[in-house]
Coordinates of C-alpha atoms and ligand atoms in Angstrom, one line a residue:
Chain U
M50 CA 0.0 0.0 0.0
N51 CA 1.3 3.3 -0.8
T52 CA 0.2 4.6 2.6
M53 CA 2.7 2.4 4.3
T54 CA 5.7 4.4 2.8
M55 CA 3.9 7.5 4.1
N56 CA 3.4 6.3 7.6
N57 CA 6.9 5.2 8.2
K58 CA 8.1 8.5 9.6
L59 CA 6.2 11.0 11.7
I60 CA 7.6 13.9 9.8
N61 CA 7.8 13.6 6.0
T62 CA 7.0 16.9 4.6
R63 CA 6.8 20.6 5.4
G64 CA 3.2 20.1 6.1
D65 CA 3.9 17.5 8.7
M66 CA 6.5 19.8 10.1
I67 CA 4.1 22.6 10.6
W68 CA 1.5 20.3 12.3
A69 CA 4.2 18.8 14.6
L70 CA 5.4 22.3 15.6
M71 CA 1.9 23.4 16.3
A72 CA 1.1 20.3 18.4
G73 CA 4.3 20.7 20.3
A74 CA 3.8 24.4 20.9
L75 CA 0.3 23.9 22.2
C76 CA 1.5 21.0 24.4
L77 CA 4.3 23.2 25.9
V78 CA 1.7 25.9 26.6
G79 CA -0.5 23.2 28.2
L80 CA 2.4 22.0 30.3
A81 CA 3.0 25.5 31.6
G82 CA -0.6 25.7 32.6
L83 CA -0.3 22.3 34.3
G84 CA 2.8 23.4 36.2
N85 CA 1.1 26.4 37.5
Y86 CA -2.0 24.4 38.5
L87 CA 0.3 22.0 40.3
L88 CA 2.0 24.9 42.1
Q89 CA -1.2 26.9 42.9
G90 CA -4.0 24.4 42.7
H91 CA -7.5 25.7 41.9
D92 CA -6.4 29.1 42.9
A93 CA -4.8 29.3 39.4
Y94 CA -8.4 29.2 38.0
N95 CA -10.8 32.1 37.8
V96 CA -13.7 29.9 38.8
Y97 CA -15.2 30.8 42.2
R98 CA -18.1 30.2 44.5
Q99 CA -20.8 31.7 42.2
V100 CA -19.3 30.6 39.0
P101 CA -17.7 27.2 39.7
W102 CA -17.6 25.8 36.2
G103 CA -15.4 27.5 33.7
I104 CA -13.7 26.8 30.4
L105 CA -12.3 23.5 31.4
I106 CA -15.7 22.0 31.8
S107 CA -16.9 23.5 28.5
T108 CA -13.7 22.2 26.7
Y109 CA -14.5 18.8 28.2
V110 CA -18.0 18.9 26.9
F111 CA -16.7 20.0 23.5
F112 CA -14.3 17.0 23.3
A113 CA -16.9 14.6 24.5
V114 CA -19.4 15.8 22.0
C115 CA -16.9 15.5 19.1
C116 CA -16.2 12.1 20.3
T117 CA -19.7 11.1 20.0
G118 CA -20.0 12.8 16.7
L119 CA -17.2 10.9 15.1
C120 CA -18.7 7.8 16.3
L121 CA -22.0 8.6 14.7
V122 CA -20.5 9.5 11.3
S123 CA -18.2 6.4 11.4
S124 CA -21.3 4.3 12.3
L125 CA -22.9 5.2 9.0
G126 CA -20.5 2.7 7.4
H127 CA -20.4 -0.3 9.7
V128 CA -23.9 0.0 11.4
F129 CA -26.0 1.5 8.8
G130 CA -24.4 -0.1 5.8
F131 CA -23.4 3.0 3.7
K132 CA -20.4 1.3 1.9
N133 CA -18.7 4.6 1.1
F134 CA -18.4 5.5 4.8
E135 CA -16.5 2.3 5.6
G136 CA -13.3 3.9 4.3
I137 CA -13.4 6.6 7.0
G138 CA -14.4 4.5 10.0
K139 CA -11.2 3.5 11.4
R140 CA -9.7 7.1 11.2
A141 CA -12.9 8.5 12.8
I142 CA -12.8 6.0 15.7
A143 CA -9.1 6.6 16.3
M144 CA -9.9 10.3 16.5
A145 CA -13.0 9.8 18.7
I146 CA -10.9 7.9 21.2
I147 CA -8.2 10.7 21.0
A148 CA -10.8 13.4 21.5
L149 CA -12.3 11.7 24.5
V150 CA -8.9 11.0 26.2
S151 CA -8.0 14.7 25.7
G152 CA -11.4 15.7 27.2
F153 CA -10.7 13.5 30.2
V154 CA -7.3 15.0 30.8
V155 CA -8.9 18.4 30.7
I156 CA -11.7 17.7 33.1
G157 CA -9.3 15.7 35.3
L158 CA -7.5 19.1 35.7
E159 CA -10.8 20.7 36.6
L160 CA -11.7 18.3 39.4
G161 CA -10.2 19.4 42.6
R162 CA -9.3 15.9 43.7
P163 CA -9.3 13.4 40.8
L164 CA -7.9 10.7 43.1
A165 CA -11.2 10.6 45.1
L166 CA -12.8 9.4 41.8
I167 CA -12.3 5.9 43.3
Y168 CA -15.4 6.6 45.4
N169 CA -17.3 6.8 42.0
L170 CA -16.9 3.0 42.4
L171 CA -16.9 2.6 46.2
S172 CA -19.8 4.7 47.0
P173 CA -21.6 5.3 43.7
N174 CA -24.7 7.6 43.6
P175 CA -26.7 6.5 40.6
S176 CA -29.1 9.4 41.1
A177 CA -26.3 11.8 40.1
P178 CA -25.9 12.7 36.4
I179 CA -22.2 13.3 36.9
W180 CA -21.9 9.7 38.1
W181 CA -23.5 8.5 35.0
M182 CA -21.3 10.8 33.0
G183 CA -18.1 9.3 34.4
T184 CA -19.4 5.8 34.2
L185 CA -20.9 6.0 30.8
Y186 CA -18.0 7.7 29.1
S187 CA -15.5 5.3 30.7
I188 CA -17.5 2.3 29.4
Y189 CA -17.8 4.1 26.1
L190 CA -14.0 4.6 26.0
G191 CA -13.6 0.9 26.5
V192 CA -16.1 0.0 23.7
L193 CA -14.3 2.4 21.4
L194 CA -10.9 0.8 22.2
V195 CA -12.3 -2.6 21.5
E196 CA -13.8 -1.4 18.2
F197 CA -10.5 0.1 17.2
T198 CA -8.6 -3.0 18.0
L199 CA -11.0 -5.2 16.0
M200 CA -10.6 -2.8 13.1
V201 CA -6.7 -2.7 13.3
R202 CA -6.7 -6.6 13.5
G203 CA -9.0 -6.6 10.6
M204 CA -11.5 -8.7 12.3
H205 CA -14.4 -7.3 10.2
K206 CA -16.8 -9.9 11.2
Y207 CA -17.1 -8.3 14.7
V208 CA -16.6 -4.7 13.9
G209 CA -20.2 -4.3 13.0
Y210 CA -21.3 -5.4 16.5
A211 CA -18.7 -3.2 18.1
S212 CA -19.8 -0.2 16.0
L213 CA -23.3 -0.8 17.0
A214 CA -22.3 -0.9 20.6
G215 CA -20.2 2.3 20.1
F216 CA -23.2 3.9 18.4
I217 CA -25.5 3.1 21.3
G218 CA -22.9 4.0 24.0
G219 CA -22.3 7.3 22.3
V220 CA -25.9 8.3 22.1
A221 CA -26.4 7.2 25.7
A222 CA -23.4 9.0 27.1
N223 CA -24.3 12.0 25.0
S224 CA -27.8 12.4 26.1
N225 CA -26.7 11.9 29.8
L226 CA -24.2 14.8 29.2
G227 CA -27.3 17.0 28.7
S228 CA -28.7 15.9 32.0
V229 CA -25.6 16.9 33.9
F230 CA -26.7 20.4 33.1
G231 CA -30.4 19.9 32.6
L232 CA -31.1 18.4 36.0
L233 CA -29.7 21.3 38.0
D234 CA -32.9 22.8 38.9
A235 CA -31.4 25.8 40.6
R236 CA -30.1 26.9 37.2
P237 CA -33.2 27.3 34.9
F238 CA -31.1 28.3 31.8
W239 CA -30.0 24.7 31.3
Q240 CA -33.4 23.1 31.8
G241 CA -35.7 22.1 29.3
P242 CA -35.7 19.7 26.2
F243 CA -33.5 21.9 24.0
L244 CA -30.1 21.0 25.5
P245 CA -30.1 17.2 25.0
I246 CA -31.5 17.7 21.4
S247 CA -29.1 20.4 20.6
I248 CA -26.2 18.4 22.0
I249 CA -26.8 15.4 19.8
V250 CA -27.3 17.5 16.7
T251 CA -24.2 19.4 17.4
A252 CA -22.4 16.2 18.1
A253 CA -23.3 14.9 14.6
I254 CA -22.2 18.3 13.1
S255 CA -18.8 18.2 14.9
G256 CA -18.4 14.6 13.7
C257 CA -19.0 15.7 10.0
A258 CA -16.6 18.7 10.4
I259 CA -13.8 16.6 11.9
V260 CA -14.2 13.9 9.4
I261 CA -14.0 16.3 6.6
L262 CA -10.8 17.8 8.1
L263 CA -9.3 14.4 8.7
M264 CA -9.8 13.3 5.1
A265 CA -8.6 16.6 3.6
H266 CA -5.4 16.2 5.6
R267 CA -5.0 12.6 4.7
Y268 CA -5.3 13.1 1.1
A269 CA -3.7 16.5 0.9
R270 CA -1.0 15.2 -1.3
E271 CA -2.5 12.4 -3.2
K272 CA -5.7 11.7 -5.1
M273 CA -8.6 10.9 -2.9
P274 CA -10.0 7.4 -3.7
E275 CA -13.4 7.6 -5.2
D276 CA -15.3 5.9 -2.4
I277 CA -13.8 8.4 0.1
Q278 CA -14.7 11.2 -2.2
R279 CA -18.3 10.2 -2.3
A280 CA -18.3 9.7 1.5
V281 CA -16.9 13.2 2.0
T282 CA -19.4 14.7 -0.3
A283 CA -22.1 13.0 1.5
T284 CA -20.7 14.1 4.8
S285 CA -20.7 17.7 3.5
K286 CA -24.3 17.4 2.5
I287 CA -25.4 15.9 5.9
F288 CA -23.3 18.6 7.6
A289 CA -25.2 21.4 5.8
L290 CA -28.5 19.8 6.5
L291 CA -27.7 19.4 10.2
L292 CA -26.6 23.1 10.3
G293 CA -30.0 24.0 9.1
V294 CA -31.7 21.9 11.6
L295 CA -29.5 23.5 14.4
M296 CA -30.4 27.0 13.3
F297 CA -34.0 26.1 13.5
F298 CA -33.5 24.7 17.0
E299 CA -31.5 27.8 18.0
F300 CA -34.2 30.1 16.8
W301 CA -36.9 28.3 18.9
K302 CA -34.6 28.1 21.9
V303 CA -34.2 31.8 21.9
M304 CA -37.8 32.3 21.4
S305 CA -39.0 30.1 24.1
A306 CA -36.4 31.7 26.5
I307 CA -37.4 35.4 25.8
Y308 CA -41.1 34.8 25.6
G309 CA -41.2 32.1 28.3
T310 CA -41.9 32.8 32.0
V311 CA -39.2 30.6 33.6
P312 CA -37.3 33.0 36.0
G313 CA -33.7 33.0 35.4
Q314 CA -33.9 31.7 31.8
Y315 CA -34.8 35.1 30.2
D316 CA -31.9 36.8 32.0
A317 CA -29.4 34.2 31.0
M318 CA -30.6 34.4 27.4
M319 CA -30.2 38.2 27.5
I320 CA -26.6 37.7 28.6
L321 CA -26.0 36.0 25.2
L322 CA -28.2 38.2 23.1
K323 CA -27.0 41.5 24.3
G324 CA -25.1 41.1 27.5
P325 CA -21.4 40.3 28.2
L326 CA -21.3 37.3 26.0
A327 CA -23.1 38.9 23.0
F328 CA -19.9 38.9 20.9
N329 CA -19.2 35.2 21.7
Y330 CA -22.8 34.4 20.9
W331 CA -23.5 36.4 17.7
G332 CA -20.0 36.5 16.3
L333 CA -18.6 33.1 17.1
E334 CA -21.4 30.8 17.9
I335 CA -24.1 32.0 15.4
L336 CA -22.0 33.5 12.6
L337 CA -18.9 31.4 12.6
G338 CA -20.5 28.3 14.0
M339 CA -23.7 28.2 11.8
V340 CA -24.3 30.9 9.3
V341 CA -20.9 31.0 7.5
P342 CA -20.5 27.3 7.2
F343 CA -24.2 26.8 6.1
V344 CA -23.8 29.5 3.4
L345 CA -20.5 28.1 2.2
L346 CA -21.7 24.5 2.0
M347 CA -25.0 25.6 0.3
S348 CA -23.3 27.6 -2.3
S349 CA -20.8 24.9 -3.1
G350 CA -23.4 22.1 -3.0
G351 CA -21.0 20.2 -0.8
R352 CA -18.8 19.3 -3.9
S353 CA -15.8 21.6 -3.2
L354 CA -13.4 20.1 -0.7
G355 CA -11.7 23.4 0.0
T356 CA -15.0 25.1 0.9
A357 CA -15.9 22.2 3.1
V358 CA -12.7 22.5 5.0
V359 CA -13.2 26.2 5.6
A360 CA -16.8 25.4 6.7
A361 CA -15.6 22.7 9.0
I362 CA -12.9 24.9 10.7
S363 CA -15.5 27.6 11.1
T364 CA -18.0 25.4 12.6
L365 CA -15.7 23.8 15.1
I366 CA -14.5 27.3 16.4
G367 CA -18.2 28.1 16.7
L368 CA -19.1 25.0 18.5
F369 CA -16.2 25.4 21.0
F370 CA -17.6 28.8 21.9
M371 CA -21.2 27.4 21.9
R372 CA -20.2 25.1 24.8
Y373 CA -18.4 27.9 26.6
N374 CA -21.4 30.2 26.2
M375 CA -23.8 27.6 27.5
V376 CA -21.7 26.7 30.5
V377 CA -20.9 30.4 31.5
A378 CA -24.3 32.0 30.8
G379 CA -26.0 29.5 32.9
Q380 CA -24.2 30.7 36.0
L381 CA -23.9 34.4 35.5
V382 CA -27.4 35.2 37.0
P383 CA -26.7 35.3 40.7
L384 CA -28.8 33.3 43.2
R385 CA -28.5 36.1 45.8
A386 CA -28.2 39.6 44.2
E387 CA -26.2 41.0 47.1
V388 CA -23.2 38.8 46.9
D389 CA -19.8 40.7 46.5
A390 CA -19.0 39.4 43.1
V391 CA -22.1 41.0 41.4
G392 CA -21.3 44.0 39.2
P393 CA -23.4 47.0 38.4
S394 CA -25.2 45.0 35.7
G395 CA -26.6 42.8 38.5
L396 CA -24.6 39.9 36.9
L397 CA -21.7 37.9 37.9
S398 CA -18.7 37.6 35.6
Y399 CA -16.2 35.1 34.5
T400 CA -13.1 35.4 32.3
P401 CA -10.8 32.3 32.1
S402 CA -7.3 32.7 33.8
L403 CA -4.2 32.3 31.8
T404 CA -3.7 28.9 33.4
E405 CA -7.1 27.8 32.3
I406 CA -6.6 29.0 28.7
A407 CA -3.2 27.2 28.7
I408 CA -4.6 23.9 29.8
T409 CA -7.4 24.3 27.2
L410 CA -4.9 24.9 24.5
G411 CA -2.8 22.0 25.8
G412 CA -5.9 19.8 25.5
F413 CA -6.0 20.6 21.8
G414 CA -2.1 20.1 21.5
L415 CA -2.6 16.7 23.1
C416 CA -5.3 15.9 20.7
L417 CA -3.2 16.9 17.7
A418 CA -0.1 15.1 19.0
L419 CA -1.9 11.8 19.7
Y420 CA -3.5 11.9 16.3
M421 CA -0.2 12.4 14.5
A422 CA 1.1 9.5 16.7
A423 CA -1.9 7.3 15.8
D424 CA -1.6 8.1 12.2
R425 CA 2.1 7.0 12.3
Y426 CA 1.8 3.8 14.3
F427 CA -1.4 2.5 12.9
N428 CA -2.7 2.3 9.3
L429 CA -5.8 4.3 9.7
D430 CA -7.0 3.6 6.2
E431 CA -9.5 0.9 5.9
Q432 CA -8.2 -2.2 4.3
G433 CA -10.3 -4.2 1.8
H434 CA -12.6 -6.9 3.2
Chain W
M121 CA -41.0 -0.3 70.2
S122 CA -38.0 2.0 69.6
Q123 CA -36.8 3.8 72.7
E124 CA -34.6 6.2 70.8
R125 CA -36.9 8.6 69.0
K126 CA -35.4 9.9 65.8
K127 CA -34.4 13.6 65.9
R128 CA -35.2 16.2 63.3
W129 CA -32.9 19.1 63.8
V130 CA -34.4 22.4 62.6
M131 CA -33.7 26.1 63.0
V132 CA -36.4 28.7 63.5
V133 CA -35.3 32.1 62.5
D134 CA -37.0 35.4 63.5
P135 CA -35.6 37.8 60.9
D136 CA -37.2 40.8 62.5
K137 CA -34.9 40.6 65.4
C138 CA -31.7 40.6 63.2
I139 CA -29.6 43.8 63.6
D140 CA -27.0 42.8 61.1
C141 CA -24.2 42.7 63.7
K142 CA -22.6 39.7 61.9
A143 CA -21.7 38.0 65.2
C144 CA -22.9 34.7 63.8
D145 CA -20.5 35.0 60.8
V146 CA -17.6 35.6 63.2
A147 CA -18.6 32.8 65.6
C148 CA -19.1 30.4 62.9
K149 CA -15.8 31.1 61.3
R150 CA -14.0 30.8 64.7
E151 CA -15.9 27.7 65.7
N152 CA -15.2 25.9 62.5
G153 CA -11.6 27.0 62.0
M154 CA -12.4 28.8 58.8
D155 CA -9.6 31.2 57.7
A156 CA -11.2 33.2 55.0
G157 CA -8.2 35.6 54.7
T158 CA -9.2 38.2 52.1
D159 CA -11.4 35.8 50.3
Q160 CA -14.9 37.2 50.2
Q161 CA -16.3 33.9 49.1
V162 CA -15.7 32.0 52.1
Y163 CA -18.8 32.0 54.5
R164 CA -21.2 29.5 55.8
N165 CA -23.8 32.1 56.9
W166 CA -24.7 35.5 55.6
I167 CA -27.1 38.4 56.2
T168 CA -29.2 39.6 53.3
S169 CA -30.7 43.2 53.4
K170 CA -34.3 43.0 52.6
G171 CA -34.5 46.8 52.0
V172 CA -36.0 49.6 54.0
E173 CA -39.6 49.5 55.0
G174 CA -42.1 52.1 56.2
T175 CA -42.4 55.9 55.8
Y176 CA -40.2 58.5 57.3
P177 CA -39.4 58.8 60.2
Y178 CA -40.7 55.3 60.9
L179 CA -38.2 53.5 58.9
K180 CA -36.8 50.0 59.4
E181 CA -34.3 48.1 57.5
R182 CA -35.0 44.5 57.5
F183 CA -32.4 41.7 57.4
E184 CA -32.6 38.0 56.7
P185 CA -29.8 35.8 58.0
S186 CA -29.3 32.5 56.3
Q187 CA -27.1 29.5 55.8
C188 CA -27.4 25.8 54.5
Q189 CA -31.1 25.0 54.8
H190 CA -30.3 21.2 55.6
C191 CA -33.1 20.4 53.0
Q192 CA -35.1 17.3 53.5
N193 CA -35.2 16.9 49.7
P194 CA -31.6 18.2 49.1
P195 CA -30.6 18.6 45.4
C196 CA -27.0 18.8 46.4
V197 CA -27.1 15.3 47.7
K198 CA -28.8 14.1 44.5
V199 CA -26.2 15.3 42.2
C200 CA -23.1 14.1 44.2
P201 CA -21.5 11.4 42.2
T202 CA -19.5 9.8 45.0
S203 CA -22.1 10.1 47.7
A204 CA -19.7 12.5 49.5
S205 CA -22.8 14.6 50.2
Y206 CA -25.4 12.7 52.2
Q207 CA -28.2 13.0 54.7
T208 CA -27.9 11.9 58.3
E209 CA -30.6 10.0 60.2
D210 CA -31.6 13.1 62.2
G211 CA -32.1 15.4 59.2
L212 CA -28.7 16.9 58.6
V213 CA -27.0 17.3 55.3
A214 CA -23.4 16.4 55.8
I215 CA -20.2 16.0 53.6
D216 CA -17.8 13.1 53.9
Y217 CA -14.8 15.1 52.9
K218 CA -12.5 12.4 51.9
R219 CA -15.0 11.3 49.1
C220 CA -15.4 14.8 47.5
I221 CA -13.8 15.0 44.1
V222 CA -14.6 18.8 44.0
C223 CA -16.6 18.5 40.9
A224 CA -18.7 21.5 42.1
S225 CA -22.0 20.0 41.1
C226 CA -23.4 20.4 44.4
I227 CA -22.6 24.2 44.4
L228 CA -24.6 24.5 41.2
A229 CA -27.4 22.4 42.4
C230 CA -28.0 24.4 45.6
P231 CA -30.5 27.1 45.2
Y232 CA -29.3 28.9 48.2
D233 CA -25.7 29.5 47.5
A234 CA -24.8 27.6 50.7
R235 CA -21.7 25.9 49.5
Y236 CA -18.2 27.0 49.0
K237 CA -14.6 25.6 48.6
S238 CA -12.6 25.6 51.8
P239 CA -9.3 27.3 51.3
Q240 CA -8.0 25.1 54.0
T241 CA -9.1 21.6 53.1
K242 CA -9.5 22.3 49.4
V243 CA -12.8 20.5 49.4
I244 CA -16.4 21.6 49.3
D245 CA -17.9 22.6 52.6
K246 CA -20.9 24.3 54.1
C247 CA -22.8 24.9 57.3
T248 CA -22.9 21.6 59.3
F249 CA -25.5 22.8 61.9
C250 CA -22.4 22.5 64.1
A251 CA -23.0 18.8 64.2
H252 CA -19.9 18.4 66.5
R253 CA -21.5 20.7 69.1
I254 CA -24.9 19.1 68.9
A255 CA -23.2 15.8 69.6
E256 CA -22.0 17.4 72.9
G257 CA -25.4 18.7 73.7
K258 CA -24.4 22.3 72.8
L259 CA -26.1 24.8 70.5
P260 CA -24.7 25.7 67.1
A261 CA -22.2 28.6 67.4
C262 CA -24.3 31.0 65.5
V263 CA -27.3 30.3 67.6
D264 CA -25.3 30.6 70.9
T265 CA -23.6 33.9 70.0
C266 CA -26.6 35.9 68.6
P267 CA -27.2 38.9 70.9
T268 CA -30.9 39.2 70.0
K269 CA -31.6 35.5 69.8
V270 CA -32.7 35.5 66.1
R271 CA -32.2 31.7 65.8
V272 CA -33.8 28.9 67.8
F273 CA -32.3 25.6 67.3
G274 CA -33.9 22.2 68.4
D275 CA -35.5 18.9 67.6
L276 CA -38.8 19.2 65.7
N277 CA -39.8 15.7 66.6
D278 CA -39.9 16.6 70.3
P279 CA -43.3 18.3 70.8
N280 CA -42.0 20.2 73.9
S281 CA -39.1 21.8 72.1
E282 CA -39.1 25.5 71.6
V283 CA -38.9 25.0 67.8
A284 CA -42.0 22.8 67.9
R285 CA -43.9 25.3 70.0
L286 CA -42.8 28.2 67.8
L287 CA -43.9 26.5 64.6
A288 CA -47.2 25.4 66.2
T289 CA -48.1 28.9 67.3
R290 CA -46.6 31.4 64.8
H291 CA -46.8 31.9 61.1
Y292 CA -43.7 31.0 59.2
R293 CA -42.3 30.5 55.7
V294 CA -39.4 28.9 54.0
L295 CA -37.0 30.2 51.4
K296 CA -37.6 29.4 47.7
P297 CA -40.4 26.9 48.4
E298 CA -40.9 26.5 44.6
Q299 CA -37.7 24.6 44.5
G300 CA -39.2 21.7 46.3
T301 CA -36.2 21.4 48.7
K302 CA -38.1 21.1 52.0
P303 CA -35.7 23.3 54.1
S304 CA -35.2 22.9 57.8
L305 CA -34.8 26.6 58.3
F306 CA -38.1 28.2 59.1
Y307 CA -38.6 32.0 59.1
L308 CA -41.1 33.5 61.4
S309 CA -43.4 36.1 59.8
Ligands
SF4_289 S1 -29.4 24.5 51.3 FE1 -28.1 23.9 49.6 S2 -26.3 22.8 50.4 FE2 -27.9 22.9 52.1 S3 -29.0 21.1 51.9 FE3 -30.1 22.5 50.7 S4 -29.3 22.2 48.6 FE4 -27.9 21.3 50.1
SF4_290 S1 -18.1 18.8 44.8 FE1 -17.8 17.0 46.2 S2 -19.6 17.1 47.6 FE2 -20.1 18.3 45.9 S3 -21.1 17.0 44.3 FE3 -19.0 17.0 43.7 S4 -18.1 15.3 44.9 FE4 -20.1 15.7 45.9
SF4_291 S1 -24.7 26.1 62.5 FE1 -22.6 26.1 62.9 S2 -21.7 25.9 60.8 FE2 -23.9 26.4 60.5 S3 -23.8 28.6 60.3 FE3 -24.2 28.2 62.4 S4 -22.1 28.4 63.3 FE4 -21.9 28.0 61.2

């Protein structure tokens, strides 16, 4: 296989070099953040009593959602029998594992005492959505590793079953992720049916976007095989369709929050619409995340790979901020107006600290580095049956 | 049958008596070894101003002291993955500190802003109703110290207790009843 020669060395071309440098730089930044965290503990973060969840939680959610999304797209081949998609399955699953591991690392650094996680097993509390989150995503990681191993060993007979398990696990873990927020009754912004639905739709969107990027990178210097090309075109079309669905949801989410009567929901929505998070919301989440990629994909009909790549990058940036906005906006309406941290606007505020930003960037660096390593050590192209 | 009747610790608060002297805050911090330093976020109890009432010159500012409500239906316990937050037999909501992973779910689940991260132990903490003092037959520090006796503490399951008598004879309310938390702090009105 021609890919064999390509995979022998980690760095073959200038392109690889740039990626490696980028991953290395991000990892270094992350290590600096880690160092500061080890020195100062949670004090190095800007989360506090009134806003205890910050960018590390939202970054974890982003990674976890991407993981599910990749699994959904890859299952199109092995579970739902769309032959063209079989060629992208292995690479997508590898990336799903890597994204989830990166997410675990980031959330591990958010937890004040990750070692006490042993009590997740010793004294489990199944009524806690966070308990389910930890448990389901851990099992899910196991399922993905099995699936990947079967793929690498070429045991195609069993890959279908493993993919099905992965698909079910992914959807279960993902809808539970919504409940981690949705069941916090004290925070009305996260309640309601929109969150789980929007999380699963955005999962599929991020899966499409990442698959497009992976394939564009893989075949940057050689001709894309026809089946892959067809799969990528189909992915771009699904991507555009889902963006349309997401915009529809977003519209009704906003409407129901501003016309609804749930106290706390209106105020939190206003933080996004015209408050401190307005730029993040309109500029990044809506424009970059939905409108720009939708217009790009529609205008190219999903046929131009270059356009799809730009759309994918744009969407992923938007989705990252969508998570951030969701996590932060849900906490900025104070439970007691007289606490010291409330500003003149009557709202709390949160800006990530340099350490939190560094760890976030490190998470992306780790993700990139692990992918480059996986690409080198495994043949991520699907072999024939 | 059972000789030992189960206790139900509650606190009855008469907010009209509160003069915002913050003695309870100081007493609580000393009793529980809390060193807040300059950190404004470290407190187990707090006084809320409910604004000025009446017409000049008969003005009165009203205060409302509060703390963990030791809810009978506590959302903080429900969301705790490791069962670090739990309910005791006698109606207290307690934390087993060694189990806490500091995920902060409980802080977000509590509708009263009762929880914080301790700068000393680095885990989540809150008002314990001074369980260590109750065990010795003493009153919680904030109850003991209050110059105007705003808080009355006792066992609601004992019909002769002062809390039981107050709740039987006076009008009272709880905070945020719509949250369905069933607080153990009752405010006389
Ligand atoms: S007041 Fe808050 S911390 Fe206390 S028991 Fe109720 S929910 Fe839990
Ligand atoms: S922060 Fe600690 S006490 Fe609170 S929910 Fe998490 S593990 Fe439980
Ligand atoms: S009961 Fe004890 S721990 Fe709770 S507020 Fe009073 S003094 Fe503090």
